[in-house]
Short mmCIF file of C-alpha atoms and ligand atoms in Angstrom, two decimals:
data_model
loop_
_atom_site.label_atom_id
_atom_site.label_comp_id
_atom_site.label_asym_id
_atom_site.label_seq_id
_atom_site.Cartn_x
_atom_site.Cartn_y
_atom_site.Cartn_z
CA MET A 890 20.88 5.23 7.48
CA ASN A 891 21.67 4.27 11.06
CA TYR A 892 19.17 1.51 11.66
CA LYS A 893 18.86 -0.01 15.12
CA ILE A 894 19.08 -3.80 14.99
CA VAL A 895 17.83 -5.99 17.83
CA ASN A 896 17.90 -9.80 17.93
CA ILE A 897 14.90 -11.09 19.84
CA ASN A 898 15.35 -14.81 19.19
CA SER A 899 18.43 -16.31 17.61
CA SER A 900 17.02 -19.77 16.88
CA GLY A 901 13.73 -21.13 15.54
CA ASN A 902 12.06 -22.96 12.69
CA ARG A 903 11.70 -19.99 10.38
CA SER A 904 13.41 -16.61 10.35
CA ILE A 905 11.46 -13.37 10.21
CA LEU A 906 12.72 -9.82 9.95
CA ILE A 907 10.50 -7.18 11.60
CA ILE A 908 10.93 -3.68 10.16
CA TYR A 909 9.69 -1.13 12.68
CA THR A 910 8.80 2.20 11.07
CA GLY A 911 6.60 3.69 13.82
CA GLY A 912 2.84 4.31 13.99
CA THR A 913 0.32 4.09 16.84
CA PHE A 914 1.54 0.52 17.45
CA GLY A 915 4.48 1.79 19.48
CA MET A 916 3.31 5.26 20.52
CA VAL A 917 3.18 6.93 23.94
CA ARG A 918 1.52 10.20 25.00
CA ASP A 919 3.74 13.30 25.16
CA GLU A 920 3.36 16.01 27.83
CA ASP A 921 0.42 17.54 25.89
CA GLY A 922 -1.34 14.18 25.61
CA ALA A 923 -0.64 13.74 21.85
CA LEU A 924 0.46 10.28 20.63
CA THR A 925 4.10 10.12 19.44
CA PRO A 926 6.19 7.12 18.29
CA PHE A 927 8.73 5.47 20.62
CA ASN A 928 11.57 2.96 20.16
CA PHE A 929 11.02 -0.73 19.62
CA GLY A 930 12.74 -1.87 22.84
CA LYS A 931 9.52 -1.18 24.76
CA VAL A 932 7.51 -3.34 22.34
CA VAL A 933 9.41 -6.48 23.38
CA GLU A 934 8.81 -5.59 27.06
CA CYS A 935 5.08 -5.37 26.28
CA ILE A 936 4.96 -8.69 24.36
CA PRO A 937 7.37 -10.99 26.23
CA VAL A 938 5.89 -13.99 24.39
CA LEU A 939 7.90 -12.91 21.31
CA LYS A 940 10.93 -14.49 22.97
CA ASN A 941 9.15 -17.85 23.22
CA LEU A 942 7.96 -18.14 19.61
CA ASN A 943 9.65 -20.85 17.61
CA LEU A 944 10.93 -18.19 15.22
CA LYS A 945 14.29 -16.61 14.64
CA LEU A 946 13.33 -12.95 15.08
CA THR A 947 15.28 -9.81 14.32
CA VAL A 948 14.04 -6.20 14.40
CA ILE A 949 15.41 -3.39 12.27
CA SER A 950 14.09 -0.09 13.51
CA PHE A 951 13.93 3.25 11.67
CA PRO A 952 16.39 5.54 13.57
CA ILE A 953 13.52 7.92 14.28
CA PRO A 954 10.16 6.08 14.19
CA ILE A 955 7.53 8.06 12.27
CA ASP A 956 3.82 8.74 12.35
CA SER A 957 2.86 7.29 8.99
CA SER A 958 1.18 10.56 8.00
CA ASN A 959 4.78 11.69 7.41
CA VAL A 960 5.73 8.75 5.18
CA GLY A 961 7.26 9.62 1.82
CA ILE A 962 9.22 8.35 -1.14
CA GLN A 963 12.50 8.02 0.79
CA ASP A 964 10.79 5.88 3.46
CA TRP A 965 9.39 3.54 0.80
CA LYS A 966 12.86 3.23 -0.71
CA ASN A 967 14.33 2.50 2.73
CA MET A 968 11.76 -0.24 3.38
CA ALA A 969 12.43 -1.79 -0.04
CA TYR A 970 16.23 -1.62 0.39
CA ILE A 971 16.06 -3.25 3.86
CA ILE A 972 14.09 -6.12 2.32
CA GLU A 973 16.50 -6.37 -0.62
CA GLU A 974 19.58 -6.43 1.62
CA ASN A 975 18.13 -9.08 3.92
CA TYR A 976 16.17 -11.08 1.36
CA MET A 977 18.27 -14.22 1.37
CA GLN A 978 18.68 -14.43 5.18
CA TYR A 979 14.98 -14.40 6.08
CA ASP A 980 11.90 -16.46 5.22
CA GLY A 981 9.52 -13.54 5.64
CA PHE A 982 9.17 -9.87 6.55
CA VAL A 983 6.74 -8.02 8.82
CA ILE A 984 6.58 -4.23 8.57
CA LEU A 985 5.15 -2.38 11.58
CA HIS A 986 3.61 0.76 10.15
CA GLY A 987 1.08 3.42 11.11
CA THR A 988 -2.41 2.72 9.85
CA ASP A 989 -3.07 6.13 8.25
CA THR A 990 -1.03 5.49 5.12
CA MET A 991 -0.44 1.75 5.36
CA ALA A 992 -2.53 1.11 2.23
CA TYR A 993 -0.30 3.52 0.25
CA SER A 994 2.93 1.91 1.51
CA SER A 995 1.72 -1.64 0.89
CA SER A 996 0.65 -0.64 -2.64
CA MET A 997 3.96 1.03 -3.38
CA LEU A 998 5.99 -1.90 -2.05
CA SER A 999 3.98 -4.33 -4.20
CA TYR A 1000 5.26 -2.47 -7.29
CA MET A 1001 8.82 -1.84 -6.07
CA LEU A 1002 9.48 -5.45 -4.99
CA LYS A 1003 9.37 -7.07 -8.41
CA GLY A 1004 9.84 -10.84 -8.43
CA LEU A 1005 8.95 -11.13 -4.73
CA ASN A 1006 8.36 -14.72 -3.70
CA LYS A 1007 8.39 -14.37 0.08
CA PRO A 1008 5.79 -12.84 2.41
CA VAL A 1009 5.94 -9.12 3.23
CA ILE A 1010 3.17 -8.35 5.72
CA LEU A 1011 2.37 -4.83 6.89
CA THR A 1012 0.51 -4.41 10.15
CA GLY A 1013 -0.06 -1.87 12.91
CA ALA A 1014 -2.57 -1.05 15.62
CA GLN A 1015 -5.39 1.30 16.50
CA ILE A 1016 -4.40 1.40 20.20
CA PRO A 1017 -0.74 1.55 21.36
CA ILE A 1018 0.87 -1.64 22.62
CA GLY A 1019 1.23 -0.22 26.13
CA SER A 1020 -2.56 0.12 26.58
CA LEU A 1021 -4.52 -2.69 28.14
CA ARG A 1022 -7.05 -3.13 25.30
CA SER A 1023 -4.50 -2.73 22.51
CA ASP A 1024 -4.94 -4.64 19.25
CA ALA A 1025 -1.15 -4.48 18.67
CA ARG A 1026 -0.32 -7.83 20.25
CA GLU A 1027 -2.85 -9.84 18.20
CA ASN A 1028 -1.93 -8.07 14.97
CA LEU A 1029 1.81 -8.63 15.40
CA ILE A 1030 1.57 -12.28 16.50
CA ALA A 1031 -0.82 -13.11 13.63
CA ALA A 1032 1.36 -11.26 11.09
CA LEU A 1033 4.37 -13.27 12.30
CA GLU A 1034 2.38 -16.49 11.99
CA LEU A 1035 1.33 -15.59 8.43
CA ALA A 1036 4.83 -14.51 7.43
CA SER A 1037 6.21 -17.86 8.62
CA ALA A 1038 3.45 -20.06 7.16
CA GLU A 1039 4.77 -22.63 4.69
CA GLN A 1040 3.82 -25.87 2.98
CA GLU A 1041 6.59 -28.29 2.06
CA GLY A 1042 9.14 -25.49 2.31
CA ILE A 1043 7.16 -23.14 0.01
CA PRO A 1044 5.82 -19.97 1.68
CA LYS A 1045 2.01 -19.74 1.69
CA ILE A 1046 2.28 -16.05 0.87
CA SER A 1047 4.58 -14.67 -1.80
CA GLU A 1048 3.29 -11.12 -2.04
CA VAL A 1049 2.77 -7.90 -0.09
CA GLY A 1050 -0.15 -8.30 2.31
CA LEU A 1051 -1.78 -6.10 4.93
CA TYR A 1052 -2.91 -7.84 8.11
CA PHE A 1053 -5.42 -6.23 10.42
CA ASN A 1054 -8.17 -7.40 12.74
CA TYR A 1055 -8.19 -11.10 11.80
CA LYS A 1056 -7.92 -10.54 8.03
CA LEU A 1057 -5.02 -10.64 5.61
CA LEU A 1058 -5.74 -8.43 2.60
CA ARG A 1059 -3.78 -7.98 -0.62
CA GLY A 1060 -1.71 -4.88 0.13
CA ASN A 1061 -2.49 -3.03 -3.09
CA ARG A 1062 -6.23 -3.73 -2.81
CA SER A 1063 -6.64 -2.49 0.76
CA GLN A 1064 -7.95 0.82 2.07
CA LYS A 1065 -8.24 2.35 5.53
CA LEU A 1066 -11.99 2.84 5.70
CA ARG A 1067 -12.55 3.37 9.45
CA SER A 1068 -10.53 5.36 11.99
CA SER A 1069 -12.31 4.44 15.21
CA THR A 1070 -12.98 0.70 15.09
CA PHE A 1071 -10.56 -2.23 15.14
CA ALA A 1072 -11.81 -3.25 11.68
CA ALA A 1073 -9.99 -0.33 10.05
CA PHE A 1074 -9.19 -1.96 6.69
CA ASP A 1075 -11.01 -3.68 3.88
CA SER A 1076 -10.47 -4.57 0.24
CA GLU A 1077 -13.91 -4.16 -1.27
CA ASN A 1078 -12.88 -5.26 -4.77
CA TYR A 1079 -10.79 -8.31 -3.79
CA PRO A 1080 -11.45 -11.16 -1.33
CA PRO A 1081 -9.28 -11.50 1.81
CA LEU A 1082 -6.16 -13.63 1.26
CA ALA A 1083 -6.63 -15.33 4.64
CA GLU A 1084 -8.82 -15.11 7.74
CA MET A 1085 -7.63 -15.87 11.25
CA GLY A 1086 -10.02 -17.96 13.29
CA ILE A 1087 -9.23 -20.97 15.42
CA ASN A 1088 -7.26 -22.04 12.34
CA ILE A 1089 -5.89 -19.90 9.53
CA ALA A 1090 -8.23 -20.11 6.52
CA PHE A 1091 -6.08 -19.36 3.48
CA ASN A 1092 -7.95 -18.32 0.35
CA ASN A 1093 -5.71 -20.25 -2.03
CA SER A 1094 -7.42 -19.08 -5.21
CA ALA A 1095 -6.93 -15.40 -4.22
CA LEU A 1096 -3.27 -15.73 -3.21
CA LYS A 1097 -0.57 -14.94 -5.76
CA LYS A 1098 0.96 -18.16 -7.10
CA HIS A 1099 4.47 -18.86 -5.83
CA ASN A 1100 7.16 -18.76 -8.50
CA THR A 1101 10.25 -20.63 -7.33
CA LYS A 1102 12.33 -19.18 -10.17
CA ALA A 1103 11.49 -15.53 -9.43
CA ASN A 1104 14.33 -13.25 -8.30
CA LEU A 1105 13.76 -10.12 -6.27
CA ASN A 1106 14.51 -7.01 -8.25
CA VAL A 1107 13.88 -3.69 -6.48
CA SER A 1108 12.85 -0.77 -8.72
CA ALA A 1109 13.33 2.39 -6.72
CA THR A 1110 13.04 5.20 -9.28
CA LEU A 1111 9.83 6.96 -8.34
CA ASN A 1112 8.35 10.10 -9.85
CA PRO A 1113 6.70 12.37 -7.27
CA ASN A 1114 5.21 14.72 -9.87
CA ILE A 1115 1.70 13.41 -9.82
CA SER A 1116 -1.55 14.89 -8.52
CA LEU A 1117 -4.92 13.76 -7.24
CA LEU A 1118 -8.03 15.59 -8.41
CA LYS A 1119 -11.19 14.63 -6.53
CA LEU A 1120 -14.31 15.93 -8.24
CA PHE A 1121 -17.29 17.37 -6.38
CA PRO A 1122 -20.51 18.95 -7.61
CA GLY A 1123 -20.08 22.69 -8.01
CA MET A 1124 -16.28 22.48 -8.35
CA PRO A 1125 -15.00 25.85 -9.61
CA GLN A 1126 -13.17 25.91 -12.92
CA HIS A 1127 -10.07 27.59 -11.42
CA SER A 1128 -9.37 24.83 -8.88
CA ALA A 1129 -9.69 21.96 -11.41
CA SER A 1130 -7.66 23.89 -13.98
CA ALA A 1131 -4.92 24.74 -11.46
CA ILE A 1132 -4.20 21.02 -11.00
CA LEU A 1133 -4.61 20.00 -14.64
CA SER A 1134 -2.43 22.80 -16.03
CA GLU A 1135 0.38 22.71 -13.43
CA SER A 1136 3.58 22.48 -15.47
CA LYS A 1137 5.61 19.98 -13.38
CA THR A 1138 2.74 17.49 -13.05
CA ARG A 1139 3.15 14.41 -15.27
CA GLY A 1140 0.14 12.39 -14.16
CA VAL A 1141 -3.20 13.04 -12.50
CA VAL A 1142 -5.37 10.50 -10.71
CA LEU A 1143 -8.91 11.72 -11.39
CA GLU A 1144 -11.37 10.62 -8.68
CA THR A 1145 -14.71 10.55 -10.44
CA PHE A 1146 -18.33 9.83 -9.52
CA GLY A 1147 -19.86 6.33 -9.55
CA SER A 1148 -18.71 4.24 -12.49
CA GLY A 1149 -16.24 6.86 -13.72
CA ASN A 1150 -18.47 9.84 -14.53
CA THR A 1151 -17.45 13.51 -14.58
CA MET A 1152 -19.36 16.73 -15.12
CA LYS A 1153 -19.87 17.19 -18.87
CA PHE A 1154 -18.97 20.88 -18.99
CA GLU A 1155 -17.11 22.22 -21.98
CA TRP A 1156 -14.43 23.92 -19.84
CA PHE A 1157 -13.73 20.72 -17.94
CA THR A 1158 -13.44 18.46 -21.00
CA LYS A 1159 -11.20 21.11 -22.59
CA ALA A 1160 -8.95 21.31 -19.50
CA LEU A 1161 -8.58 17.51 -19.51
CA LYS A 1162 -7.84 17.42 -23.24
CA GLU A 1163 -5.25 20.19 -23.01
CA ALA A 1164 -3.49 18.36 -20.17
CA ILE A 1165 -3.39 15.12 -22.23
CA ASP A 1166 -2.21 16.98 -25.35
CA ARG A 1167 0.66 18.38 -23.24
CA GLY A 1168 1.75 14.83 -22.42
CA LYS A 1169 0.09 14.30 -19.03
CA TYR A 1170 -1.51 10.98 -18.13
CA ILE A 1171 -4.98 11.12 -16.57
CA LEU A 1172 -6.10 7.98 -14.76
CA ASN A 1173 -9.82 7.65 -13.97
CA VAL A 1174 -10.54 6.10 -10.56
CA SER A 1175 -13.95 5.93 -8.88
CA GLN A 1176 -14.77 7.66 -5.59
CA CYS A 1177 -16.77 4.54 -4.65
CA VAL A 1178 -14.88 1.92 -2.62
CA GLY A 1179 -16.55 -0.93 -4.53
CA GLY A 1180 -17.19 -1.37 -8.26
CA GLU A 1181 -15.27 -0.15 -11.25
CA VAL A 1182 -14.85 2.60 -13.83
CA GLN A 1183 -16.74 1.95 -17.07
CA GLN A 1184 -15.99 4.83 -19.42
CA GLY A 1185 -18.80 5.17 -21.96
CA LYS A 1186 -21.54 3.61 -19.84
CA TYR A 1187 -23.03 7.08 -19.31
CA GLU A 1188 -23.03 10.15 -21.48
CA THR A 1189 -21.03 11.80 -18.68
CA SER A 1190 -18.03 9.54 -19.29
CA LYS A 1191 -18.21 8.91 -23.07
CA MET A 1192 -16.04 11.90 -23.95
CA LEU A 1193 -13.29 10.64 -21.62
CA ASN A 1194 -12.57 7.77 -24.02
CA GLU A 1195 -12.51 10.18 -26.96
CA ILE A 1196 -9.93 12.53 -25.41
CA GLY A 1197 -7.66 9.77 -24.04
CA VAL A 1198 -8.43 9.60 -20.30
CA LEU A 1199 -7.22 6.19 -19.09
CA SER A 1200 -9.56 3.88 -17.19
CA GLY A 1201 -8.28 2.61 -13.84
CA ASN A 1202 -11.01 -0.06 -13.76
CA ASN A 1203 -11.41 -1.15 -10.10
CA ILE A 1204 -8.10 0.12 -8.69
CA THR A 1205 -8.15 1.98 -5.36
CA THR A 1206 -6.99 5.59 -5.15
CA GLU A 1207 -4.10 4.49 -2.90
CA ALA A 1208 -2.93 1.91 -5.44
CA ALA A 1209 -3.43 4.37 -8.34
CA VAL A 1210 -1.47 7.26 -6.80
CA THR A 1211 1.50 5.02 -5.96
CA LYS A 1212 1.28 3.20 -9.31
CA MET A 1213 1.55 6.50 -11.18
CA MET A 1214 4.65 7.46 -9.16
CA PHE A 1215 6.13 4.05 -9.94
CA VAL A 1216 5.22 3.78 -13.63
CA LEU A 1217 6.19 7.38 -14.43
CA GLY A 1218 9.44 6.88 -12.51
CA THR A 1219 10.47 3.66 -14.21
CA GLN A 1220 9.13 3.99 -17.78
CA THR A 1221 9.58 6.45 -20.62
CA ASP A 1222 7.75 4.86 -23.55
CA LYS A 1223 4.27 6.43 -23.86
CA ASP A 1224 2.47 3.30 -25.08
CA LYS A 1225 4.05 1.20 -22.36
CA ILE A 1226 3.06 3.74 -19.71
CA ARG A 1227 -0.56 3.72 -20.98
CA ARG A 1228 -0.58 -0.09 -21.07
CA MET A 1229 0.83 -0.39 -17.56
CA LEU A 1230 -1.61 2.16 -16.14
CA THR A 1231 -4.62 0.37 -17.63
CA SER A 1232 -3.69 -3.21 -16.76
CA PRO A 1233 -2.53 -5.03 -13.61
CA ILE A 1234 1.20 -5.02 -12.84
CA ALA A 1235 1.04 -6.52 -9.32
CA GLY A 1236 -2.52 -7.79 -8.95
CA GLU A 1237 -3.81 -4.31 -8.02
CA MET A 1238 -6.75 -4.31 -10.48
CA ASP A 1239 -8.74 -6.74 -12.63
N1 LIG B 1808 -1.27 8.47 12.91
C1 LIG B 1808 -0.96 7.08 13.12
C2 LIG B 1808 -0.05 6.61 11.99
O1 LIG B 1808 -0.53 6.36 10.92
C3 LIG B 1808 -2.20 6.26 13.17
C4 LIG B 1808 -2.01 4.77 13.41
O2 LIG B 1808 -0.93 4.23 13.37
O3 LIG B 1808 -3.02 4.08 13.64
O4 LIG B 1808 1.14 6.54 12.16
#
């Protein structure tokens, strides 16, 4: 890849690498008025204060910045490889990313960057940096401050976080819940890792513990052959069956009602069972943003335990979809796959 590299500041207390992937943060309007990504050079012009921060700052820019609706497996690998290649030279990493799929990317990176003990903070904006009321400036400056925060030489954050609108959330617990307010993200099932006020209030008990001995080890084998089946009342048999019986699919994230309930129709239970018998993994995730799956609490979820549907507990759909790609890409042993899907591997579920 031909990345563009720009040095903004060559001296400072801490060194941070900014990875610019695109997103509204750096967009301009094209001739039809639609927002499209532009190069990072303009960002520095819009935030001249970046040059005055007491931070050594470098930017690596994707050759063609993307709208994050176009993000895919290769982009996740590129982000992970950039971090791996530059891991020793920098104290922290800030990824500028579109908001639409930021929760997916931060989840995926939390799995791929095994042994991470430095901050990786994803952020973006709802209004482009060039607009007067943009949230881009605050989000970037705060993300840089968080990525450089340390205590006695130990980084305050040693995990993948998502910073937006005064809150730092655990990356794999976050979801984009609102598209037209500045408070776009939340993590309903996990407390914020830090809140930005006059001071930074770190939530020490929620932050991942720093492990000085950990070594970064990037796992980049991902399996794209997974599906997402969101249930709705009145769902026709043919559409559910089409997903469950598709031959290439190895795993299905099943978005169920409430605390993990599905319709208790014979055809549906049979379609699930047949998929499992053919070696597919079905992971039960709730459509609710808060709470967890409890298979067996209702009659409408009891049979799921009997046929081998796996409970995703309180994982988000974003974290579940990316976790399936990761686990099915890196593991082959069936018991290990089941164990990994039903228990936390990077703090993504309880
Ligand atoms: N479509 C944009 C993106 O995700 C939205 C944003 O950045 O806020 O890249």
